């Protein structure tokens, strides 16, 4: 069976491990061999922890042999975005500027939780500098490429985790999302990515971008696998006072993990589900390409056929919540970076320093107003989510752009991202593959009420029972590993 | 609202923070500034009533920003 495993989902890998068809060491070696072949082209990793990963895999195998089973993630290799601290070495945030001594001096709580659950950390994955820049060939870091077409970008900023899952370099991993940085690479690379409700997953030990917009969450081959990771990641942490205990999530998590398992009836969630379709704000907003809109309509048709009730909704304050995300996160980023921008301006990448500098042009009053608009948005969107169970949009209005492509102006490029309002609101939002436009993947965004992460993931898992977009593989990645 | 030179304004605001982009970069930021202001003005057009900011101060939190780390330069 070894050699066929790289593209399996976590529950399938877990079954193979327990059936003795493969060991964690063999699995780790297979992913490492794939990285040997593909990483130089794809730019997935900033650092690999080959020896430490193999040692951890050997321990996982020994535990399973002794009858100690830590759960579905036991012995499963993962990638970790390089703004998240791990004990193996410094975090770079893909920047020359970050002090190598930054961090808690060990694992971030999210990494510690994954290890406690038996996961193997294969290495640190590429990002945009400080999770906000752009691919920058002038700096000594890899430029992540899209495995569906290496002339195109992966999206970001969880770039390496996204393209690594798509290319079969690991089955899942960690990303972060301040304006769409989990969902965007999920959509562009044809994988699944979940931005949890704000406060569900701790951000301690993670390089901040926008303190009140940052979220940490999983990217994986399926919504179901995202749920498997989220079940381990969720829960309060004393070092992050924004975290909360969310018993509702804990009640739902086990069911989500089993949603399409033997005897399960994952499709039941769709019967009578009230689906709000935010068409006017997104598809009809002037920033959505026709091919993406066609994929979105087809996805809606699948859900309706399975019993969901589609309702066109006017999403309140969509544009304003979009603006409140970027203006607010720019200001928060500027506060964190100001001293270093003053001292080491040229050491930042061009896009990074220019974007963060915009935060210095937002006044204190402007920033407070953005936070007041978010408050108003919370009230109005909560009312909307009493009328419908989930809200659907395309994740973005375009497929992954080609490197150097500037077909749209800056403002229109940002408008084509349909993720930021959910950062302003802190609501759970999942992106799952929904088809292809010109050979490149498109994403379906499923958002719900605060702490309704279980419902959002169930809807995503049900959609993936009815479609196979998430099982499509980029040609580049499936060539045999020699 | 009075008229002003966007590039000069941007240069002044950033200089007051100790940040000094090149002339070319300041010109680029000056070109971006009107769009930024339009976005800001749109926020003030929302009827938020007496809404408090979403990031409210909570005295019981015991906030310790240092726990998320810093750049190592006191920022």
Coordinates of C-alpha atoms in Angstrom, one line a residue:
Chain A
X1 CA 0.0 0.0 0.0
X2 CA 3.0 2.3 0.5
X3 CA 3.2 4.6 -2.5
X4 CA -0.6 5.1 -2.8
X5 CA -1.1 6.9 0.5
X6 CA -0.1 10.5 -0.1
X7 CA -3.6 11.6 -1.2
X8 CA -5.7 9.7 1.3
X9 CA -7.7 11.6 3.9
X10 CA -6.7 11.4 7.6
X11 CA -9.4 8.9 8.6
X12 CA -8.2 6.6 5.7
X13 CA -4.6 6.9 6.8
X14 CA -5.6 6.3 10.4
X15 CA -7.4 3.1 9.3
X16 CA -4.3 2.0 7.3
X17 CA -2.0 2.6 10.3
X18 CA -4.2 0.5 12.6
X19 CA -4.6 -2.3 10.1
X20 CA -0.9 -2.6 9.9
X21 CA -0.8 -1.7 6.2
X22 CA 1.7 1.1 6.8
X23 CA 3.6 2.5 9.7
X24 CA 3.9 6.2 10.7
X25 CA 7.6 6.0 9.8
X26 CA 6.8 4.7 6.3
X27 CA 4.2 7.3 5.9
X28 CA 6.6 10.1 7.0
X29 CA 9.2 8.8 4.6
X30 CA 6.7 8.8 1.7
X31 CA 5.8 12.4 2.3
X32 CA 9.5 13.3 2.7
X33 CA 10.3 11.6 -0.6
X34 CA 7.5 13.5 -2.3
X35 CA 8.9 16.7 -0.9
X36 CA 12.4 15.8 -2.2
X37 CA 10.9 15.7 -5.7
X38 CA 8.3 18.4 -5.6
X39 CA 9.4 21.0 -3.1
X40 CA 12.2 22.6 -5.2
X41 CA 9.5 23.4 -7.8
X42 CA 6.6 24.2 -5.5
X43 CA 8.3 26.1 -2.7
X44 CA 6.2 24.5 0.0
X45 CA 8.7 24.4 2.8
X46 CA 10.8 27.0 4.6
X47 CA 12.3 24.4 6.9
X48 CA 12.0 20.6 7.1
X49 CA 12.5 18.6 10.3
X50 CA 13.3 15.3 8.7
X51 CA 15.1 13.6 11.5
X52 CA 12.9 14.9 14.3
X53 CA 9.8 13.8 12.3
X54 CA 11.1 10.3 11.7
X55 CA 11.9 10.0 15.4
X56 CA 8.4 11.2 16.4
X57 CA 6.9 8.8 13.9
X58 CA 8.9 5.9 15.4
X59 CA 7.5 6.8 18.8
X60 CA 4.0 7.0 17.4
X61 CA 4.5 3.5 15.9
X62 CA 5.8 2.1 19.2
X63 CA 2.8 3.6 21.1
X64 CA 0.3 2.0 18.7
X65 CA 2.1 -1.3 19.0
X66 CA 1.8 -1.0 22.8
X67 CA -1.9 -0.3 22.5
X68 CA -1.7 3.4 23.3
X69 CA -3.9 5.1 20.7
X70 CA -4.1 8.9 20.8
X71 CA -6.9 9.2 18.2
X72 CA -7.2 9.9 14.5
X73 CA -4.1 12.2 14.3
X74 CA -1.8 9.5 15.9
X75 CA 1.1 9.1 13.6
X76 CA -0.2 11.5 10.9
X77 CA 2.4 13.9 9.4
X78 CA 1.4 17.6 9.1
X79 CA 2.8 20.9 7.9
X80 CA 2.9 24.1 10.0
X81 CA 2.8 27.7 8.6
X82 CA 6.0 29.5 9.5
X83 CA 4.4 32.2 11.6
X84 CA 3.6 29.5 14.2
X85 CA 6.2 28.6 16.8
X86 CA 7.6 25.1 16.9
X87 CA 10.2 23.7 19.2
X88 CA 12.5 22.6 16.4
X89 CA 13.8 26.0 15.5
X90 CA 13.2 29.7 14.9
X91 CA 10.1 31.1 13.3
X92 CA 10.9 33.4 10.3
X93 CA 7.5 34.7 9.2
X94 CA 9.3 34.5 5.8
X95 CA 11.1 37.7 6.8
X96 CA 14.6 39.0 7.3
X97 CA 13.3 41.3 10.0
X98 CA 11.8 38.9 12.6
X99 CA 14.2 38.4 15.5
X100 CA 15.3 34.7 15.5
X101 CA 14.6 34.7 19.2
X102 CA 11.0 35.6 18.8
X103 CA 8.4 33.2 20.3
X104 CA 7.5 31.4 23.4
X105 CA 10.6 29.2 23.3
X106 CA 8.8 26.1 22.3
X107 CA 5.7 25.0 20.6
X108 CA 2.7 27.3 20.2
X109 CA -0.3 25.9 22.0
X110 CA -1.9 24.8 18.7
X111 CA 1.3 22.8 17.8
X112 CA 1.6 21.3 21.3
X113 CA -2.1 20.2 21.1
X114 CA -1.4 18.5 17.7
X115 CA 1.7 16.7 19.0
X116 CA -0.2 15.6 22.1
X117 CA -2.8 14.1 19.8
X118 CA 0.1 12.1 18.1
X119 CA 0.6 14.2 15.0
X120 CA 4.1 14.5 13.4
X121 CA 5.4 17.9 12.4
X122 CA 7.2 17.6 9.1
X123 CA 8.3 21.2 8.8
X124 CA 7.4 24.8 8.5
X125 CA 5.6 26.0 5.4
X126 CA 5.9 29.2 3.3
X127 CA 3.8 32.2 3.8
X128 CA 3.7 35.8 2.6
X129 CA 6.1 37.9 4.6
X130 CA 4.4 38.5 8.0
X131 CA 1.3 36.9 6.4
X132 CA 0.7 40.1 4.5
X133 CA 3.3 40.7 1.7
X134 CA 3.4 39.1 -1.7
X135 CA 5.8 36.7 -3.4
X136 CA 9.1 38.5 -3.4
X137 CA 12.0 37.0 -5.5
X138 CA 14.4 39.6 -4.1
X139 CA 14.4 37.9 -0.7
X140 CA 16.0 34.6 0.2
X141 CA 12.8 32.6 0.7
X142 CA 11.0 30.2 -1.6
X143 CA 8.2 31.5 -3.8
X144 CA 5.3 29.1 -3.5
X145 CA 3.7 28.0 -6.7
X146 CA 0.4 26.5 -7.6
X147 CA 0.6 22.7 -8.3
X148 CA -2.3 23.0 -10.8
X149 CA -0.2 25.4 -12.9
X150 CA 3.2 26.5 -11.6
X151 CA 2.9 29.7 -13.5
X152 CA 0.2 30.7 -11.1
X153 CA 0.4 31.8 -7.4
X154 CA -0.9 29.7 -4.5
X155 CA -2.7 32.5 -2.9
X156 CA -1.8 33.3 0.7
X157 CA -0.8 33.8 3.2
X158 CA -1.0 30.1 4.2
X159 CA 0.6 29.4 0.9
X160 CA 2.8 26.4 1.6
X161 CA 0.3 24.6 3.7
X162 CA -2.2 25.0 0.8
X163 CA 0.0 23.8 -2.0
X164 CA 1.5 21.1 0.2
X165 CA -1.9 19.5 0.9
X166 CA -2.8 19.8 -2.8
X167 CA 0.5 18.2 -4.0
X168 CA 0.4 15.4 -1.4
X169 CA 3.3 16.6 0.7
X170 CA 1.2 16.1 3.8
X171 CA -2.5 15.4 4.3
X172 CA -3.3 18.5 6.4
X173 CA -1.6 21.4 8.2
X174 CA -2.0 24.7 10.0
X175 CA -2.6 28.1 8.6
X176 CA -3.8 31.4 9.8
X177 CA -6.4 33.8 8.4
X178 CA -6.6 37.5 9.0
X179 CA -8.5 38.5 5.8
X180 CA -8.8 35.1 4.0
X181 CA -5.3 33.5 4.4
X182 CA -6.7 30.0 5.0
X183 CA -9.6 30.2 2.7
X184 CA -7.8 31.8 -0.2
X185 CA -5.0 29.2 -0.6
X186 CA -7.6 26.5 0.0
X187 CA -9.7 27.8 -2.9
X188 CA -6.7 28.5 -5.3
X189 CA -5.1 25.1 -4.6
X190 CA -8.3 23.0 -4.6
X191 CA -8.2 21.9 -0.9
X192 CA -10.4 22.5 2.1
X193 CA -9.7 25.2 4.7
X194 CA -11.6 26.4 7.8
X195 CA -11.4 29.7 9.6
X196 CA -12.8 28.9 13.0
X197 CA -14.9 31.3 15.0
X198 CA -12.7 34.0 16.6
X199 CA -11.6 32.8 20.0
X200 CA -12.2 29.1 19.4
X201 CA -8.5 28.4 18.7
X202 CA -5.7 30.1 20.5
X203 CA -3.3 32.5 18.7
X204 CA -0.6 32.5 21.3
X205 CA 2.8 31.6 19.9
X206 CA 1.7 32.9 16.5
X207 CA 3.2 36.0 15.0
X208 CA 0.4 38.6 15.0
X209 CA -0.8 40.5 12.0
X210 CA -4.1 42.0 13.0
X211 CA -4.8 41.1 16.7
X212 CA -8.6 41.3 16.4
X213 CA -8.8 39.7 13.0
X214 CA -6.3 36.8 13.3
X215 CA -7.5 33.2 13.4
X216 CA -5.6 29.9 13.4
X217 CA -7.1 26.9 11.7
X218 CA -6.7 23.9 9.5
X219 CA -6.2 23.2 5.8
X220 CA -6.8 19.6 4.7
X221 CA -8.1 17.3 1.9
X222 CA -11.7 17.5 3.1
X223 CA -14.1 19.4 5.5
X224 CA -14.1 16.2 7.5
X225 CA -10.4 16.3 8.0
X226 CA -10.6 20.0 9.0
X227 CA -13.0 18.9 11.7
X228 CA -10.6 16.3 12.9
X229 CA -7.9 18.9 13.4
X230 CA -10.3 21.5 14.8
X231 CA -11.4 19.1 17.4
X232 CA -7.8 19.0 18.7
X233 CA -7.1 22.7 18.2
X234 CA -10.2 24.2 19.9
X235 CA -10.2 25.3 23.5
X236 CA -9.1 28.1 25.7
X237 CA -5.5 29.0 26.4
X238 CA -4.5 31.3 29.3
X239 CA -1.9 33.1 27.1
X240 CA -4.6 34.2 24.7
X241 CA -7.4 36.0 26.6
X242 CA -9.6 36.1 23.5
X243 CA -10.1 32.3 23.6
X244 CA -13.2 30.8 25.0
X245 CA -14.5 27.4 25.9
X246 CA -17.2 26.4 23.4
X247 CA -19.1 23.4 24.6
X248 CA -21.4 23.5 21.6
X249 CA -18.4 22.8 19.3
X250 CA -17.3 20.0 21.5
X251 CA -20.7 18.3 21.4
X252 CA -20.6 18.5 17.6
X253 CA -17.1 17.6 16.8
X254 CA -17.3 13.9 17.2
X255 CA -20.3 13.8 15.0
X256 CA -18.6 15.8 12.3
X257 CA -15.6 13.5 12.3
X258 CA -18.0 10.6 11.7
X259 CA -20.3 12.5 9.3
X260 CA -19.7 10.4 6.2
X261 CA -18.4 7.3 8.0
X262 CA -19.9 3.8 7.9
X263 CA -23.5 4.0 8.8
X264 CA -23.4 7.7 9.0
X265 CA -26.0 9.9 7.3
X266 CA -24.0 13.1 6.6
X267 CA -26.5 14.2 4.0
X268 CA -29.3 14.6 6.6
X269 CA -28.0 18.0 7.5
X270 CA -29.0 19.3 4.0
X271 CA -32.7 18.4 4.3
X272 CA -34.5 21.6 5.0
X273 CA -31.3 23.5 5.6
X274 CA -31.9 27.2 5.0
X275 CA -29.1 28.4 2.8
X276 CA -28.6 32.1 2.4
X277 CA -27.0 32.9 -1.0
X278 CA -25.2 36.2 -0.8
X279 CA -25.3 36.7 -4.6
X280 CA -25.7 40.5 -4.8
X281 CA -22.7 41.1 -2.6
X282 CA -20.4 38.8 -4.5
X283 CA -21.3 37.2 -7.8
X284 CA -23.2 40.3 -8.9
X285 CA -20.7 42.8 -7.3
X286 CA -18.6 43.3 -10.4
X287 CA -15.6 41.4 -9.2
X288 CA -16.6 37.8 -10.0
X289 CA -15.5 36.0 -13.2
X290 CA -18.1 34.2 -15.2
X291 CA -16.4 30.8 -14.8
X292 CA -16.4 31.1 -11.0
X293 CA -20.0 32.2 -11.0
X294 CA -20.9 29.1 -13.1
X295 CA -19.2 26.8 -10.5
X296 CA -21.1 28.6 -7.7
X297 CA -24.4 28.1 -9.4
X298 CA -23.6 24.4 -10.0
X299 CA -22.7 24.0 -6.3
X300 CA -26.0 25.6 -5.3
X301 CA -27.8 23.2 -7.6
X302 CA -26.2 20.2 -5.9
X303 CA -27.3 21.4 -2.5
X304 CA -30.8 22.2 -3.6
X305 CA -31.1 18.8 -5.2
X306 CA -30.2 17.3 -1.8
X307 CA -33.0 19.2 0.0
X308 CA -31.5 22.5 0.9
X309 CA -33.7 25.6 0.7
X310 CA -31.9 28.4 -1.2
X311 CA -32.7 32.0 -0.3
X312 CA -31.1 35.0 -1.9
X313 CA -30.1 37.3 0.9
X314 CA -28.8 40.9 1.1
X315 CA -25.7 40.6 3.2
X316 CA -25.8 43.7 5.5
X317 CA -22.8 46.1 5.3
X318 CA -20.8 43.8 3.1
X319 CA -18.6 46.5 1.6
X320 CA -18.2 48.3 4.9
X321 CA -17.2 45.1 6.7
X322 CA -14.7 44.4 3.9
X323 CA -13.2 47.9 4.4
X324 CA -13.3 47.5 8.2
X325 CA -11.2 44.4 7.8
X326 CA -8.4 45.8 5.8
X327 CA -8.3 49.3 7.4
X328 CA -8.3 47.7 10.9
X329 CA -5.8 45.0 10.2
X330 CA -3.4 47.5 8.5
X331 CA -3.6 49.8 11.6
X332 CA -3.0 46.9 14.0
X333 CA -0.1 45.6 11.9
X334 CA 1.4 49.1 11.8
X335 CA 1.3 49.3 15.6
X336 CA 3.3 46.1 15.9
X337 CA 5.7 46.9 13.1
X338 CA 6.2 50.7 13.5
X339 CA 9.5 50.6 15.3
X340 CA 11.0 48.1 13.0
X341 CA 9.7 49.8 9.9
X342 CA 11.5 52.9 11.0
X343 CA 14.7 51.0 11.6
X344 CA 14.8 48.4 8.8
X345 CA 12.4 49.7 6.1
X346 CA 14.5 48.1 3.2
X347 CA 14.8 44.7 4.9
X348 CA 11.0 44.2 4.5
X349 CA 9.8 43.1 1.1
X350 CA 8.4 45.9 -1.0
X351 CA 4.7 44.8 -0.8
X352 CA 4.9 44.1 2.9
X353 CA 6.3 47.5 3.9
X354 CA 4.1 49.4 1.5
X355 CA 0.9 47.6 2.8
X356 CA 1.8 48.0 6.4
X357 CA 2.6 51.6 5.9
X358 CA -1.0 52.2 4.8
X359 CA -1.9 51.4 8.5
X360 CA 0.1 54.5 9.5
X361 CA -2.4 56.6 7.4
X362 CA -5.4 55.4 9.4
X363 CA -6.1 57.7 12.3
X364 CA -7.1 56.6 15.8
X365 CA -10.6 57.8 15.1
X366 CA -10.8 56.0 11.8
X367 CA -9.7 52.8 13.6
X368 CA -12.3 53.1 16.3
X369 CA -14.9 53.8 13.7
X370 CA -13.9 50.5 11.9
X371 CA -14.5 48.7 15.2
X372 CA -17.9 50.4 15.7
X373 CA -18.9 49.3 12.2
X374 CA -17.9 45.7 13.1
X375 CA -20.2 46.0 16.2
X376 CA -23.1 47.2 14.0
X377 CA -22.3 44.4 11.5
X378 CA -22.4 41.8 14.3
X379 CA -25.9 42.9 15.2
X380 CA -27.2 42.9 11.6
X381 CA -25.6 39.7 10.5
X382 CA -26.8 37.9 13.7
X383 CA -30.3 38.9 12.6
X384 CA -29.6 37.5 9.1
X385 CA -28.4 34.2 10.6
X386 CA -31.7 33.9 12.5
X387 CA -33.4 33.7 9.1
X388 CA -30.9 31.3 7.4
X389 CA -28.6 28.6 8.8
X390 CA -25.6 29.3 6.7
X391 CA -24.5 31.9 4.1
X392 CA -22.8 30.8 0.9
X393 CA -20.6 32.8 -1.5
X394 CA -17.7 31.9 -3.8
X395 CA -14.5 32.1 -1.7
X396 CA -13.0 34.5 -4.3
X397 CA -14.2 35.9 -7.6
X398 CA -11.2 34.7 -9.5
X399 CA -9.0 31.7 -9.8
X400 CA -5.3 31.9 -8.8
X401 CA -3.6 34.8 -10.6
X402 CA -0.6 34.2 -12.8
X403 CA 2.7 35.6 -11.4
X404 CA 3.0 39.2 -12.4
X405 CA -0.6 39.4 -13.5
X406 CA -2.1 42.8 -12.8
X407 CA -5.3 42.6 -14.9
X408 CA -7.2 44.3 -12.1
X409 CA -6.3 47.4 -10.0
X410 CA -5.5 47.0 -6.3
X411 CA -9.0 48.0 -5.1
X412 CA -10.7 45.6 -7.5
X413 CA -8.3 42.8 -6.6
X414 CA -9.2 43.2 -2.9
X415 CA -12.9 43.4 -3.8
X416 CA -12.6 40.0 -5.5
X417 CA -11.8 38.4 -2.2
X418 CA -15.1 37.4 -0.5
X419 CA -13.4 36.3 2.7
X420 CA -12.7 39.5 4.7
X421 CA -16.2 40.3 6.0
X422 CA -16.1 37.1 8.0
X423 CA -12.8 38.2 9.7
X424 CA -14.5 41.5 10.7
X425 CA -17.3 39.5 12.1
X426 CA -15.2 36.6 13.6
X427 CA -17.7 34.1 12.2
X428 CA -16.7 30.5 11.1
X429 CA -16.1 30.2 7.4
X430 CA -15.0 27.1 5.4
X431 CA -13.8 26.9 1.8
X432 CA -14.2 23.7 -0.2
X433 CA -13.4 23.0 -3.8
X434 CA -16.4 23.6 -6.2
X435 CA -15.0 23.0 -9.6
X436 CA -12.5 24.4 -12.1
X437 CA -12.3 27.5 -14.3
X438 CA -9.7 27.3 -17.0
X439 CA -8.0 24.3 -15.3
X440 CA -7.7 26.1 -12.0
X441 CA -9.7 25.3 -8.8
X442 CA -12.5 27.5 -7.5
X443 CA -13.8 27.6 -3.9
X444 CA -17.2 27.6 -2.2
X445 CA -17.4 29.5 1.0
X446 CA -19.8 28.3 3.7
X447 CA -20.2 30.6 6.7
X448 CA -22.3 30.4 9.8
X449 CA -23.2 31.9 13.2
X450 CA -20.6 32.3 15.9
X451 CA -19.5 28.9 17.2
X452 CA -21.6 27.0 14.6
X453 CA -18.4 25.6 13.3
X454 CA -19.8 22.1 13.5
X455 CA -22.7 23.0 11.2
X456 CA -20.5 24.8 8.7
X457 CA -18.2 21.7 8.6
X458 CA -21.2 19.3 8.3
X459 CA -22.5 21.2 5.4
X460 CA -19.1 21.1 3.7
X461 CA -18.7 17.4 4.4
X462 CA -22.2 16.8 3.0
X463 CA -21.3 18.7 -0.2
X464 CA -18.2 16.6 -0.5
X465 CA -20.3 13.5 -0.2
X466 CA -22.2 14.7 -3.3
X467 CA -19.2 15.9 -5.3
X468 CA -15.6 14.7 -6.0
X469 CA -13.9 18.1 -6.6
X470 CA -11.9 17.6 -3.4
X471 CA -10.6 14.3 -4.7
X472 CA -9.2 15.7 -8.0
X473 CA -5.4 15.8 -8.1
X474 CA -3.0 18.1 -9.9
X475 CA -1.1 16.2 -12.6
X476 CA 2.3 17.5 -11.4
X477 CA 1.9 15.9 -8.0
X478 CA 0.7 12.4 -9.0
X479 CA 3.7 11.3 -11.0
X480 CA 5.3 8.4 -9.2
X481 CA 7.9 9.2 -6.6
X482 CA 11.1 7.4 -7.5
Chain B
X1 CA -13.1 69.1 3.4
X2 CA -10.1 71.1 2.4
X3 CA -7.7 70.2 -0.4
X4 CA -4.4 68.8 0.3
X5 CA -1.4 67.1 -1.5
X6 CA -1.8 63.4 -0.8
X7 CA 1.9 62.6 -1.2
X8 CA 2.9 65.4 1.1
X9 CA 0.4 64.3 3.6
X10 CA 1.5 60.7 3.5
X11 CA 5.1 61.7 3.8
X12 CA 4.4 63.8 6.8
X13 CA 2.3 61.2 8.6
X14 CA 4.9 58.5 8.1
X15 CA 7.8 60.8 8.9
X16 CA 6.0 61.7 12.2
X17 CA 6.2 57.9 13.0
X18 CA 9.8 57.7 12.0
X19 CA 9.1 55.8 8.8
X20 CA 10.8 57.1 5.7
X21 CA 10.0 55.5 2.4
X22 CA 11.8 56.5 -0.8
X23 CA 10.4 59.4 -2.9
X24 CA 9.1 56.9 -5.4
X25 CA 7.4 54.9 -2.7
X26 CA 5.9 58.0 -1.2
X27 CA 4.5 58.9 -4.6
X28 CA 2.9 55.4 -4.8
X29 CA 1.4 55.7 -1.4
X30 CA 0.1 59.1 -2.3
X31 CA -1.7 57.6 -5.3
X32 CA -3.2 55.0 -3.0
X33 CA -4.3 57.4 -0.4
X34 CA -7.5 58.8 -2.0
X35 CA -8.9 55.2 -2.2
X36 CA -8.0 54.6 1.4
X37 CA -9.8 57.8 2.5
X38 CA -12.8 56.8 0.4
X39 CA -12.9 53.5 2.4
X40 CA -12.6 55.4 5.7
X41 CA -15.3 57.8 4.7
X42 CA -17.6 55.0 3.9
X43 CA -17.2 53.7 7.4
X44 CA -18.4 57.0 8.8
X45 CA -21.5 56.9 6.6
X46 CA -22.7 53.8 8.5
X47 CA -25.4 54.5 11.0
X48 CA -23.8 52.9 14.0
X49 CA -25.8 54.8 16.6
X50 CA -24.0 54.6 19.9
X51 CA -22.3 51.3 19.1
X52 CA -19.2 50.7 21.1
X53 CA -16.0 49.5 19.3
X54 CA -16.0 45.7 18.9
X55 CA -12.6 45.5 20.6
X56 CA -13.8 46.6 24.0
X57 CA -11.6 47.0 27.1
X58 CA -12.3 44.2 29.6
X59 CA -10.6 44.9 32.9
X60 CA -10.7 41.3 34.0
X61 CA -8.7 39.9 31.1
X62 CA -5.2 40.5 32.4
X63 CA -4.1 41.2 28.9
X64 CA -0.4 40.4 28.4
X65 CA 0.4 41.3 24.8
X66 CA 4.0 40.1 25.3
X67 CA 2.8 36.6 25.4
X68 CA 2.2 36.6 21.6
X69 CA 5.8 37.8 21.3
X70 CA 7.3 40.9 19.7
X71 CA 9.9 41.7 17.1
X72 CA 12.5 41.8 19.9
X73 CA 12.9 45.5 19.6
X74 CA 10.4 46.7 22.1
X75 CA 7.6 47.1 19.5

